[in-house]
Coordinates of C-alpha atoms and ligand atoms in Angstrom, one line a residue:
M10 CA -0.1 0.0 0.0
T11 CA 1.3 3.5 -0.9
G12 CA -0.2 6.0 1.3
M13 CA -0.4 9.9 0.4
D14 CA 1.9 11.2 -2.2
S15 CA 4.5 13.9 -1.4
T16 CA 2.2 17.1 -2.6
A17 CA -0.3 15.9 0.0
A18 CA 2.4 15.4 2.5
A19 CA 3.8 19.1 1.9
G20 CA 0.3 20.1 3.5
F21 CA -0.7 23.0 1.4
D22 CA -3.4 21.6 -0.6
R23 CA -6.1 24.2 -0.2
G24 CA -9.0 23.4 2.0
A25 CA -7.2 20.8 4.6
V26 CA -9.2 19.5 7.2
T27 CA -7.6 18.8 10.3
R28 CA -8.6 17.7 13.9
F29 CA -7.6 17.6 17.3
A30 CA -9.1 14.3 19.1
P31 CA -8.6 14.4 22.8
S32 CA -9.6 12.0 25.2
P33 CA -11.4 13.6 28.1
T34 CA -9.5 11.7 30.6
G35 CA -7.7 14.7 32.5
A36 CA -6.5 17.9 32.0
L37 CA -5.2 19.6 28.7
H38 CA -1.6 18.9 28.8
L39 CA 0.9 20.9 27.1
G40 CA 1.9 18.3 24.5
N41 CA -1.8 18.0 23.7
A42 CA -2.2 21.6 23.4
R43 CA 0.6 22.0 21.1
T44 CA -1.0 19.3 19.0
A45 CA -4.2 21.2 18.8
L46 CA -2.3 24.4 18.0
F47 CA -0.4 22.6 14.8
N48 CA -3.5 21.1 13.6
F49 CA -5.5 24.3 13.8
L50 CA -2.6 26.5 12.4
L51 CA -2.2 23.8 9.2
A52 CA -5.8 24.2 8.8
R53 CA -5.9 28.0 9.0
R54 CA -2.9 28.3 6.8
A55 CA -4.7 26.4 4.2
G56 CA -8.0 28.3 4.0
G57 CA -9.6 24.7 5.3
R58 CA -11.2 23.4 8.3
F59 CA -10.3 22.4 12.2
L60 CA -12.8 19.9 13.8
L61 CA -12.7 19.0 17.3
R62 CA -13.5 15.4 18.0
I63 CA -13.9 13.9 21.4
E64 CA -12.9 10.4 21.9
D65 CA -14.9 9.2 24.7
T66 CA -15.6 5.8 23.8
D67 CA -13.5 4.8 27.1
A68 CA -16.6 5.3 29.6
Q69 CA -14.7 4.7 32.8
R70 CA -12.0 7.0 32.1
S71 CA -14.0 9.9 30.2
Q72 CA -15.5 12.5 32.4
E73 CA -17.9 15.5 31.4
S74 CA -16.1 17.8 33.8
H75 CA -12.7 17.0 32.0
L76 CA -14.3 17.6 28.6
A77 CA -16.0 20.8 29.6
A78 CA -12.0 22.2 31.0
V79 CA -10.7 21.1 27.5
L80 CA -13.1 23.1 25.5
E81 CA -12.9 25.8 27.9
D82 CA -8.9 25.8 27.8
L83 CA -8.7 25.6 23.9
R84 CA -11.3 28.6 23.5
W85 CA -8.9 30.5 25.9
L86 CA -5.7 29.5 24.1
G87 CA -7.9 30.8 21.0
L88 CA -8.0 27.7 19.1
D89 CA -11.4 27.8 18.2
W90 CA -12.8 24.8 16.0
D91 CA -15.3 25.1 12.9
A92 CA -17.2 22.0 14.0
G93 CA -17.3 20.1 17.3
P94 CA -19.4 18.6 19.9
D95 CA -21.2 21.9 20.3
R96 CA -21.2 22.9 16.8
D97 CA -22.3 20.2 13.8
D98 CA -21.6 20.5 10.3
G99 CA -23.8 17.7 9.3
R100 CA -21.0 15.0 9.7
G101 CA -21.2 14.8 13.5
P102 CA -21.9 14.0 16.2
Y103 CA -18.4 15.0 17.1
R104 CA -18.3 12.7 20.4
Q105 CA -17.5 9.1 19.6
S106 CA -19.9 7.9 22.3
Q107 CA -22.6 8.9 20.5
R108 CA -21.3 7.6 17.2
G109 CA -22.1 3.9 18.0
A110 CA -24.5 3.2 14.9
L111 CA -21.9 4.2 12.3
Y112 CA -19.3 2.3 13.9
E113 CA -21.9 -0.6 13.8
R114 CA -22.1 -0.2 9.9
Y115 CA -18.5 -0.6 9.5
F116 CA -18.2 -3.4 11.6
E117 CA -21.0 -5.2 9.7
A118 CA -19.0 -4.2 6.3
L119 CA -15.8 -5.9 7.9
E120 CA -17.7 -9.0 9.0
R121 CA -19.0 -9.5 5.6
Q122 CA -15.8 -9.8 4.2
Q123 CA -14.5 -11.8 6.9
A124 CA -11.9 -9.3 7.6
V125 CA -12.4 -9.5 11.4
Y126 CA -13.3 -12.3 13.8
P127 CA -14.4 -12.8 17.2
C128 CA -11.9 -13.5 20.0
F129 CA -13.0 -15.2 23.2
C130 CA -9.6 -15.1 25.0
T131 CA -9.7 -13.8 28.5
P132 CA -7.5 -11.0 29.5
L133 CA -5.8 -13.8 31.9
E134 CA -5.0 -15.9 28.9
L135 CA -3.7 -13.1 26.6
E136 CA -1.4 -12.0 29.6
A137 CA 0.1 -15.3 29.9
A138 CA 0.7 -15.8 26.2
R139 CA 2.5 -12.3 26.3
R140 CA 4.5 -13.5 29.3
A141 CA 5.5 -16.6 27.4
Q142 CA 6.4 -14.6 24.1
L143 CA 8.4 -12.3 26.1
G144 CA 10.1 -14.8 28.0
S145 CA 11.3 -16.6 24.8
G146 CA 12.4 -13.3 23.3
R147 CA 10.0 -12.5 21.0
P148 CA 7.9 -9.4 20.6
P149 CA 4.4 -9.8 22.2
R150 CA 1.8 -9.8 19.7
Y151 CA -1.6 -11.7 19.6
A152 CA -0.9 -15.4 19.0
G153 CA -4.0 -15.9 16.8
T154 CA -5.6 -18.2 19.0
C155 CA -9.3 -17.8 17.8
R156 CA -8.3 -16.7 14.4
A157 CA -9.3 -20.3 12.9
L158 CA -11.9 -21.3 15.2
S159 CA -14.8 -22.9 13.1
Q160 CA -18.4 -21.4 13.1
E161 CA -19.4 -24.5 15.1
Q162 CA -16.7 -23.5 18.0
R163 CA -17.8 -19.9 17.9
R164 CA -21.3 -20.6 18.1
G165 CA -20.5 -23.1 21.1
K166 CA -18.5 -20.5 22.8
R167 CA -21.4 -17.9 22.6
A168 CA -23.9 -20.5 23.7
Q169 CA -21.7 -20.7 26.8
G170 CA -22.2 -17.0 27.1
L171 CA -18.3 -16.2 26.7
P172 CA -17.6 -12.5 25.9
A173 CA -15.9 -11.7 22.8
T174 CA -13.9 -8.9 21.5
T175 CA -13.7 -8.4 17.6
R176 CA -10.1 -8.7 16.3
F177 CA -8.9 -7.1 12.8
R178 CA -7.5 -10.1 10.5
V179 CA -4.2 -8.6 9.9
P180 CA -3.2 -10.0 6.1
A181 CA -0.3 -12.0 5.9
G182 CA 2.8 -11.0 3.9
R183 CA 1.9 -7.4 3.0
R184 CA 4.3 -4.6 3.4
I185 CA 2.6 -1.1 4.5
E186 CA 4.2 2.1 3.5
F187 CA 3.3 5.7 3.9
V188 CA 5.1 9.1 3.7
D189 CA 5.1 10.7 7.2
L190 CA 4.9 14.2 7.0
V191 CA 7.4 14.5 9.8
H192 CA 9.5 11.6 9.5
G193 CA 9.3 10.9 5.9
P194 CA 8.8 7.3 4.2
Q195 CA 7.9 4.4 6.4
S196 CA 7.5 0.8 6.0
F197 CA 6.0 -1.8 8.4
L198 CA 5.8 -5.5 7.7
S199 CA 2.1 -6.9 8.2
D200 CA 3.8 -10.0 9.7
D201 CA 5.0 -8.3 12.7
I202 CA 1.4 -6.8 13.5
G203 CA -0.6 -9.1 15.5
D204 CA -4.4 -9.2 14.9
F205 CA -5.7 -6.5 17.1
V206 CA -9.0 -5.6 18.9
I207 CA -11.1 -3.0 17.0
R208 CA -14.4 -3.7 19.3
R209 CA -14.3 -4.2 23.0
A210 CA -16.2 -6.9 24.6
D211 CA -18.9 -4.2 25.7
G212 CA -19.4 -3.5 22.0
T213 CA -17.9 -0.3 22.1
A214 CA -15.4 0.6 19.2
A215 CA -11.7 0.5 20.3
F216 CA -9.3 3.5 19.3
F217 CA -7.8 2.1 16.3
F218 CA -10.9 1.6 14.8
S219 CA -13.0 4.5 15.8
N220 CA -10.2 7.0 15.2
A221 CA -9.5 6.1 11.8
V222 CA -13.1 5.4 10.7
D223 CA -14.2 9.1 12.0
D224 CA -11.3 10.6 10.2
A225 CA -12.4 9.3 6.9
A226 CA -16.2 9.9 8.0
M227 CA -15.4 13.7 8.7
G228 CA -13.2 14.4 5.5
V229 CA -10.1 14.8 7.5
T230 CA -7.3 15.0 5.1
Q231 CA -4.2 15.6 7.4
V232 CA -3.5 14.1 10.9
L233 CA -0.9 15.7 13.0
R234 CA -0.6 13.7 16.4
G235 CA 2.1 12.5 18.9
E236 CA 4.8 10.2 17.9
D237 CA 3.5 7.9 20.4
H238 CA 1.0 7.2 17.8
L239 CA 3.2 6.4 15.0
A240 CA 3.3 2.6 15.1
N241 CA -0.6 2.6 15.2
T242 CA -0.7 4.2 11.8
P243 CA -0.3 0.8 9.8
R244 CA -3.2 -0.7 11.5
Q245 CA -5.2 2.0 10.8
L246 CA -4.3 2.0 7.2
L247 CA -5.2 -1.5 7.1
I248 CA -8.7 -0.6 8.6
L249 CA -9.3 2.1 6.1
E250 CA -8.0 0.1 3.1
A251 CA -10.4 -3.0 4.0
L252 CA -13.1 -0.4 4.3
G253 CA -12.4 1.3 1.0
L254 CA -12.1 4.4 3.0
P255 CA -9.9 7.4 2.1
L256 CA -6.6 7.7 3.9
P257 CA -5.4 11.1 5.3
G258 CA -1.8 12.2 5.5
Y259 CA -0.4 11.8 8.6
G260 CA 2.5 13.4 10.6
H261 CA 3.8 12.5 14.0
V262 CA 4.9 15.2 15.8
S263 CA 8.2 14.8 18.1
L264 CA 7.7 14.5 22.2
I265 CA 8.2 17.4 24.5
L266 CA 11.0 16.8 26.9
G267 CA 11.6 18.3 30.2
P268 CA 15.0 20.2 31.0
D269 CA 16.4 16.6 32.3
G270 CA 15.6 15.1 28.8
T271 CA 12.8 12.7 30.0
P272 CA 9.3 13.2 28.6
L273 CA 7.5 16.3 30.2
S274 CA 5.4 15.1 33.2
K275 CA 4.5 16.3 36.5
R276 CA 7.8 15.9 38.0
H277 CA 8.9 18.9 35.9
G278 CA 6.1 21.2 37.6
A279 CA 3.2 22.3 35.9
T280 CA 2.3 20.5 32.5
S281 CA -1.5 21.6 31.9
V282 CA -2.7 24.7 30.3
R283 CA -5.0 25.2 33.1
E284 CA -2.1 25.3 35.7
Y285 CA -0.5 28.0 33.8
R286 CA -3.5 30.0 33.0
D287 CA -4.4 29.7 36.9
S288 CA -1.0 31.4 37.8
G289 CA -1.6 34.0 35.2
Y290 CA 0.1 33.2 32.1
R291 CA -1.2 34.7 29.3
P292 CA -2.5 32.6 26.4
E293 CA -0.4 34.4 23.6
A294 CA 2.7 33.5 25.7
L295 CA 1.7 29.7 25.8
V296 CA 0.9 29.5 22.2
N297 CA 4.4 31.3 21.3
H298 CA 6.2 28.9 23.2
L299 CA 4.4 25.8 22.1
F300 CA 4.7 27.1 18.2
R301 CA 8.5 27.0 18.4
L302 CA 8.7 23.4 20.3
G303 CA 9.7 21.1 17.6
H304 CA 8.8 23.7 14.8
S305 CA 11.7 25.9 13.7
S306 CA 10.3 29.1 12.3
G307 CA 12.3 32.1 11.1
E308 CA 9.8 34.6 12.6
H309 CA 11.1 36.2 15.9
G310 CA 8.7 38.1 18.1
L311 CA 5.4 37.3 19.7
L312 CA 3.1 36.4 16.9
D313 CA -0.6 36.3 17.0
L314 CA -2.5 33.0 15.7
E315 CA -2.9 34.7 12.2
A316 CA 0.7 35.3 11.8
M317 CA 1.6 32.1 13.2
A318 CA -0.7 30.6 10.5
R319 CA 1.2 32.1 7.9
A320 CA 4.5 31.1 9.2
F321 CA 3.5 27.6 10.0
D322 CA 5.3 24.9 7.6
P323 CA 4.9 21.4 8.4
A324 CA 8.3 20.8 6.6
R325 CA 9.6 22.5 9.6
L326 CA 8.5 20.2 11.9
G327 CA 11.5 18.2 13.4
R328 CA 12.0 14.7 14.4
A329 CA 14.2 15.4 17.2
P330 CA 12.3 15.9 20.5
A331 CA 11.6 19.4 21.9
H332 CA 12.5 20.8 25.1
F333 CA 10.2 22.6 27.2
D334 CA 11.9 25.6 28.7
A335 CA 10.2 27.6 31.4
Q336 CA 12.7 30.4 31.1
Q337 CA 11.8 30.9 27.4
L338 CA 8.2 30.8 28.1
R339 CA 8.8 33.6 30.7
V340 CA 10.2 35.9 28.2
W341 CA 7.1 35.4 26.2
Q342 CA 5.1 35.9 28.9
K343 CA 6.8 39.2 29.9
E344 CA 6.2 40.4 26.3
A345 CA 3.0 39.4 26.3
A346 CA 2.1 40.9 29.5
H347 CA 3.8 44.2 28.6
R348 CA 1.8 44.5 25.5
L349 CA -1.6 44.3 27.0
P350 CA -4.1 47.0 26.2
A351 CA -5.1 48.7 29.6
S352 CA -8.3 47.6 29.8
E353 CA -7.1 43.9 29.4
A354 CA -4.3 44.5 31.8
R355 CA -6.6 45.7 34.5
A356 CA -8.7 42.5 34.1
W357 CA -5.6 40.1 34.1
L358 CA -4.1 42.0 37.4
A359 CA -7.7 42.4 39.1
P360 CA -6.9 39.6 41.4
A361 CA -4.0 41.8 42.7
L362 CA -5.8 44.9 43.3
P363 CA -7.1 46.3 46.7
A364 CA -11.0 45.7 46.9
G365 CA -13.2 48.6 46.1
L366 CA -10.4 50.6 44.2
G367 CA -12.1 53.1 41.6
E368 CA -11.7 52.5 38.2
S369 CA -9.4 55.3 37.4
A370 CA -7.0 54.8 40.6
A371 CA -7.0 50.9 39.3
S372 CA -5.9 52.2 35.7
A373 CA -3.2 54.4 37.1
F374 CA -1.7 51.7 39.6
V375 CA -2.0 49.1 36.5
A376 CA -0.3 51.7 33.9
A377 CA 2.6 52.4 36.4
I378 CA 3.4 48.6 37.4
L379 CA 2.7 46.6 34.4
P380 CA 6.4 47.3 32.9
N381 CA 7.6 45.6 36.2
V382 CA 5.3 42.6 36.2
V383 CA 5.7 39.2 34.4
L384 CA 2.8 37.5 36.2
P385 CA -0.2 39.1 38.6
E386 CA 2.0 37.7 41.7
D387 CA 4.7 40.2 40.8
A388 CA 1.9 43.1 41.5
R389 CA 1.3 42.0 45.0
P390 CA 4.2 43.9 46.6
W391 CA 3.6 46.9 44.6
E392 CA -0.1 46.9 45.6
R393 CA 1.1 46.7 49.5
I394 CA 3.7 49.4 48.7
V395 CA 1.3 51.9 47.2
F396 CA -1.8 51.2 49.2
G397 CA -0.7 50.0 52.3
P398 CA 1.3 51.5 55.3
A399 CA 4.0 53.1 54.7
P400 CA 6.8 50.6 54.0
A401 CA 10.1 50.5 56.1
L402 CA 13.2 51.6 53.9
E403 CA 15.6 48.8 52.7
P404 CA 18.9 48.8 55.0
D405 CA 21.0 51.1 52.8
G406 CA 18.0 53.6 52.3
E407 CA 17.9 54.9 55.8
Q408 CA 21.4 56.7 55.3
I409 CA 20.5 58.1 52.0
V410 CA 17.3 59.7 53.4
R411 CA 18.7 60.9 56.5
E412 CA 21.5 62.9 54.2
A413 CA 18.9 64.2 52.1
G414 CA 17.6 66.0 55.3
E415 CA 14.6 67.6 56.5
R416 CA 14.2 70.6 54.3
F417 CA 14.2 68.3 51.2
F418 CA 11.4 66.4 52.7
A419 CA 9.4 69.6 53.8
A420 CA 9.6 70.8 50.3
A421 CA 8.7 67.6 48.9
A422 CA 5.3 67.0 51.1
Q423 CA 4.4 70.2 50.3
A424 CA 4.7 70.4 46.5
A425 CA 3.0 66.8 47.0
A426 CA 0.0 68.1 48.4
Q427 CA -0.1 71.0 46.2
S428 CA 0.5 69.3 42.7
G429 CA -1.6 66.3 43.2
N430 CA 1.5 64.1 43.3
D431 CA 3.2 65.4 40.3
L432 CA 6.7 64.2 40.4
Q433 CA 8.0 67.2 38.0
A434 CA 6.6 69.9 40.5
I435 CA 7.8 67.9 43.6
A436 CA 11.6 67.6 42.0
A437 CA 11.2 71.3 41.1
A438 CA 10.3 72.3 44.6
V439 CA 13.1 70.2 46.1
R440 CA 15.7 71.4 43.8
T441 CA 15.1 74.8 44.6
A442 CA 15.0 74.5 48.3
T443 CA 18.3 72.1 48.4
G444 CA 20.2 72.7 45.1
R445 CA 19.9 68.7 44.5
K446 CA 19.7 67.3 41.1
G447 CA 19.7 63.7 39.2
A448 CA 20.0 60.8 41.5
E449 CA 20.7 62.6 44.4
L450 CA 17.1 64.2 44.1
Y451 CA 15.3 61.1 42.8
M452 CA 16.7 58.5 45.1
P453 CA 15.9 59.9 48.5
L454 CA 12.1 60.6 47.0
R455 CA 12.0 56.8 45.7
L456 CA 13.2 55.7 49.1
A457 CA 10.8 57.5 51.1
L458 CA 7.7 57.1 49.1
T459 CA 8.4 53.4 48.4
G460 CA 10.9 52.1 50.9
R461 CA 12.9 50.4 47.8
S462 CA 15.7 51.8 45.8
H463 CA 14.3 50.1 42.3
G464 CA 11.0 49.5 41.1
P465 CA 8.7 51.2 38.5
E466 CA 9.1 54.5 36.9
L467 CA 8.4 57.0 39.7
A468 CA 6.4 59.8 38.1
P469 CA 3.4 57.1 37.3
L470 CA 3.8 55.2 40.6
L471 CA 3.5 58.5 42.4
K472 CA 0.4 59.2 40.4
A473 CA -1.1 56.1 41.3
M474 CA -0.3 56.8 45.0
P475 CA -3.5 58.4 47.3
A476 CA -2.6 61.9 47.3
G477 CA -2.5 62.1 51.3
Q478 CA -0.5 58.9 51.5
A479 CA 2.4 60.3 49.4
Q480 CA 2.4 63.3 51.4
A481 CA 2.8 61.2 54.5
R482 CA 5.1 59.4 53.6
L483 CA 7.7 62.2 52.7
A484 CA 6.5 64.3 55.7
R485 CA 7.9 61.2 58.0
F486 CA 11.4 62.5 57.1
A487 CA 10.6 66.4 57.2
Ligands
LIG593 N1 -7.5 10.4 21.3 C1 -6.4 10.2 20.8 C2 -5.1 10.8 21.8 O1 -5.6 11.6 22.6 C3 -6.2 10.8 19.5 C4 -4.9 10.4 18.8 C5 -4.9 10.9 17.4 O2 -5.0 12.2 17.3 O3 -5.1 10.3 16.5 O4 -3.9 10.3 22.0

């Protein structure tokens, strides 16, 4: 079998249909978010369609709450879908748990051609066979125990009430070839593939089957997914071929590794989109880092999704694993935060603002501190400094403030009250009273007002301070 040709492999055929197919068994992991992003970009770049299909046939592990969270996280990232569980386009439903009737038709088609057979092996028997194979140094695969049962034997087992899975009869002596969008030409021998389960004993469709059949039924033309699925592809191509269904192009994207070179996992800290979102990361920052994980792009700087779609090139998906880099993510985060328009910045920092703060005071405060903030938690110390009780001076500050002297602060306090916390007016008054200028003038002011020698630009910070409070802080040293 030959799969897609090389033009299709380039992924630029107009109108490409891609999909993201999460199983709602947990939080949206960064690796899956990247898979969703790449598929989204591939469709957008080709003027095609991006579908969201929920793979929830494993009822025990799938949960409604996980599904809702995944949808919310995708929307938050900006990865909106053209059709999905909430939005049908005539090819749905987009939840596999609701597609049983369609699977049944395809199961029957395979049964008619005897491409499948019932398997009565128990999990215990399968495990024993697996161990025996491993023990004798052979790769474990289904031994074919139920492959050649006669109709008579099958009837007998059914009559005993034995549960049966359905296995796909893998044809002998075949070579299965396809061109992977990332890994290039692939070749597998069917003799290395054991007959595999496509329908569980409870009648539900197994992954290999529902995943492949749905791609065809939904008109998916390109599948980008994790590298862990590469070895599944020949099985899925066999199913599609047996059913005479169209084959999508497949691209298997390299794993994401943590800094120690092992696959990104809880050990490395936060791994879900939700954790980053909850600690105040911006969606733009996350997608910009994910965009560059395993995809080399000549585009520098923070890109929006539209620009990313233009720059996305599946030919630039790397085979080598990509390293998640928390420091790099922080760089994007800083850039994304500093670019926020005023109203969005206010909403983003809302959790770090004092309760009951008026809108214009909140805006002044946010404008003052935004350049010094990467995450909302960085705003909290400044919230205390600006609105809380007068902060203690940092150790070296005492001396500087004392040296500036009482006249300095008497002039500053008076000018603060008269000018409405205008730094220029205060500086002019202090200059006149003391002759100081430059750092000699500004450092004592900064220390008296904030307790610190470093921080956000002083003029906007002073504007954000309650008027009486700034005056009182300066007057402490007068
Ligand atoms: N539900 C599968 C997963 O989450 C989808 C694999 C695929 O994209 O084909 O791994």
